[in-house]
Amino acid sequence: MEETNDLMRQRKEKLNEIREAGIDPYPHQYAPTHTTSGILDAFEDVDETPDETNRVTIAGRIMTKRDHGKSSFAHLQDSTGQIQIYVRRDDVGTDSYKIYRRFDVGDIIGASGIVFRTRTGELTILADAVELLSKSIRPLPEKWHGLQDKQTRYRQRYADLIMNPEVKEVFVMRTQIVQAIRDMLNEQNFIEVETPVLQPIYGGASARPFTTYHNTLDQPLYLRIANELYLKRLIVGGFDRVYEFSRDFRNEGMDRDHNPEFTMLELYLAYADYLEVMELTENLIAQTVEKLHGTTKITYQDQEIDFTPPWRRITMIESIQEYSDFDPDSLSTHELYTKAVNAGVELAGDESKGEIIAELFDIFVESKLIQPTFIYDYPIEVSPFAKKKPENPELVERFEFFISGMEVGNAFSELNDPIDQRQRFMEQASNLAKGDEEAFMVDEDYLRALEYGMPPTGGLGIGIDRLTMLLTDQYSIRDVILFPQMRPEN
RNA sequence: GAGCCGUUAGCUCAGCUGGUAGAGCAUCUGACUUUUAAUCAGGUGGUCACAGGUUCGAUCCCUGUACGGCUCACCA
């Protein structure tokens, strides 16, 4: 049912009046010569005397309008900012001025005129022609407080973007972050590729997938939870450096740093191990921060974060020793389990030592890692695609990095031994059979690829949404995703 | 999934001990040819999220539902 109110009815009446005057309220094109910020830059020296040489044409949305009888001031907003226009009846003509008076805040109009400076010093366009480009029939939020309600801001991002310039700035920065990373990777001879979103077998991470169905093939398909296994197939195929900004989908809960669909950068680098990837990671991110902010020190939620390499490196076991009173090295699995349960850690009882260690890390360490920190050498049980450490087969060459208590990225020396990989898959498959919804299926085709031989390879995944949160000082992932997932309104 | 909080005019928000609702902005009418939260005068605008219950009477108290926020759980 069509939503309506007095304000909208009044605007529709104005729309009809404009049509009856023979004017198309939705014309097909317009040719502005300038942007608002371009004018503010280019005409900085202009004074109070209008000079015909300073003629411009702009287009934008009316954000404020102050009518004064036979003259009027308004601010027009375009994608670059705002500028004031000054419209006088004697300059635009009586008929045109009458139509102009039917314009509302929110309408998109074009204006031609001369740039000058008002008595109060504001650079302004003295308009001699104004033209309706699109009539707005739904009123914008109030100018002073803007749009505050989070629900409306997320559901009607368009209104949020119109009213809140700082929101727009966040999304411009998001694009700049992606662009900066892309530029650096391209410079280092990485190839950007595209791999399937619809996958017959999901893998590369442990998460519940979204399931769909292909009618013609008559088979279920899964929206990818990661693209890892496809990128590594490409390494097998001979692309030595590949990456993809991948929209991934995980059918899990939503909170301040989880959205069901999110963007991950994954990259793979042949002949590298995880230590080389560590170096690449800190440089990639530090340079991105530097490009965006001109420095590698920024403030996130009132805490200073220093991205200057090298970042702190500490093993997972060491971090647990440091941040809790557990020493996994000196305890048996059973002792560790007992102590953890006594400390209030919820465990089912069938966890392996590695799983308990990972759990202890999550509970006692993760939230305390404020400055960029590499946690490395993970238990093998929670890392089915990472290569074992030569000197300790219970650990793998894997790291994650944490900033402001958030996991931002994950990397390892990729497991390229097809026999070992098959065994790890089998363990996962048995977990799946035991009811672990996040274990995954055996990907025979991926194993076949490994059997052809994959070079030693380092891989990395970076959560682009979380990185953007950090670099734009946003508390919630919903504030760095244009259209975050929401329940239906009705 | 759990706990807490919220939902009142287009927007931002008040609303006391239960007595059928207010402000600012926006909007409308009039005045105003350098204003900028323009100003001045006068108006319009409400399913108090939804459904029940208690009560003589409910925006207010109770129950349920929907949506949202925060926290927790889940998410290697």
CSV table of C-alpha atoms (C1' of nucleotides) in Angstrom, one decimal, chain B residues 19-66:
chain,number,residue,atom,x,y,z
B,19,G,C1',-7.3,11.6,33.1
B,20,U,C1',-7.8,10.9,24.9
B,21,A,C1',-0.5,14.5,23.2
B,22,G,C1',3.6,18.8,23.0
B,23,A,C1',8.2,21.5,21.3
B,24,G,C1',11.9,22.7,17.5
B,25,C,C1',12.7,22.1,12.4
B,26,A,C1',9.9,20.9,8.0
B,27,U,C1',5.2,22.1,5.7
B,28,C,C1',0.9,25.7,4.4
B,29,U,C1',-0.9,31.2,4.2
B,30,G,C1',0.7,36.4,4.4
B,31,A,C1',5.1,40.1,4.7
B,32,C,C1',10.1,40.5,3.2
B,33,U,C1',15.5,41.6,-3.3
B,34,U,C1',22.6,39.8,0.5
B,35,U,C1',20.2,35.3,3.8
B,36,U,C1',22.6,31.1,5.9
B,37,A,C1',19.5,26.8,12.1
B,38,A,C1',17.0,33.9,7.9
B,39,U,C1',13.2,36.8,10.5
B,40,C,C1',7.9,38.3,11.8
B,41,A,C1',2.5,36.9,12.1
B,42,G,C1',-1.1,33.0,11.7
B,43,G,C1',-2.4,27.8,10.4
B,44,U,C1',-2.2,22.4,9.1
B,45,G,C1',-0.2,17.9,10.6
B,46,G,C1',-0.9,11.9,15.3
B,47,U,C1',-3.6,4.1,14.2
B,48,C,C1',1.5,7.2,20.6
B,49,A,C1',5.0,0.1,16.5
B,50,C,C1',1.0,-3.9,16.6
B,51,A,C1',-2.5,-7.2,19.4
B,52,G,C1',-4.6,-8.4,23.9
B,53,G,C1',-5.2,-7.5,29.4
B,54,U,C1',-6.1,-4.5,34.0
B,55,U,C1',-9.0,0.0,34.9
B,56,C,C1',-14.6,4.3,35.1
B,57,G,C1',-10.4,5.8,32.0
B,58,A,C1',-4.0,3.5,29.2
B,59,U,C1',1.2,6.9,25.2
B,60,C,C1',1.9,5.7,30.6
B,61,C,C1',0.8,-0.4,34.2
B,62,C,C1',0.8,-6.0,32.7
B,63,U,C1',1.3,-10.0,28.7
B,64,G,C1',2.4,-11.3,23.8
B,65,U,C1',4.2,-10.0,18.8
B,66,A,C1',7.2,-7.2,15.1
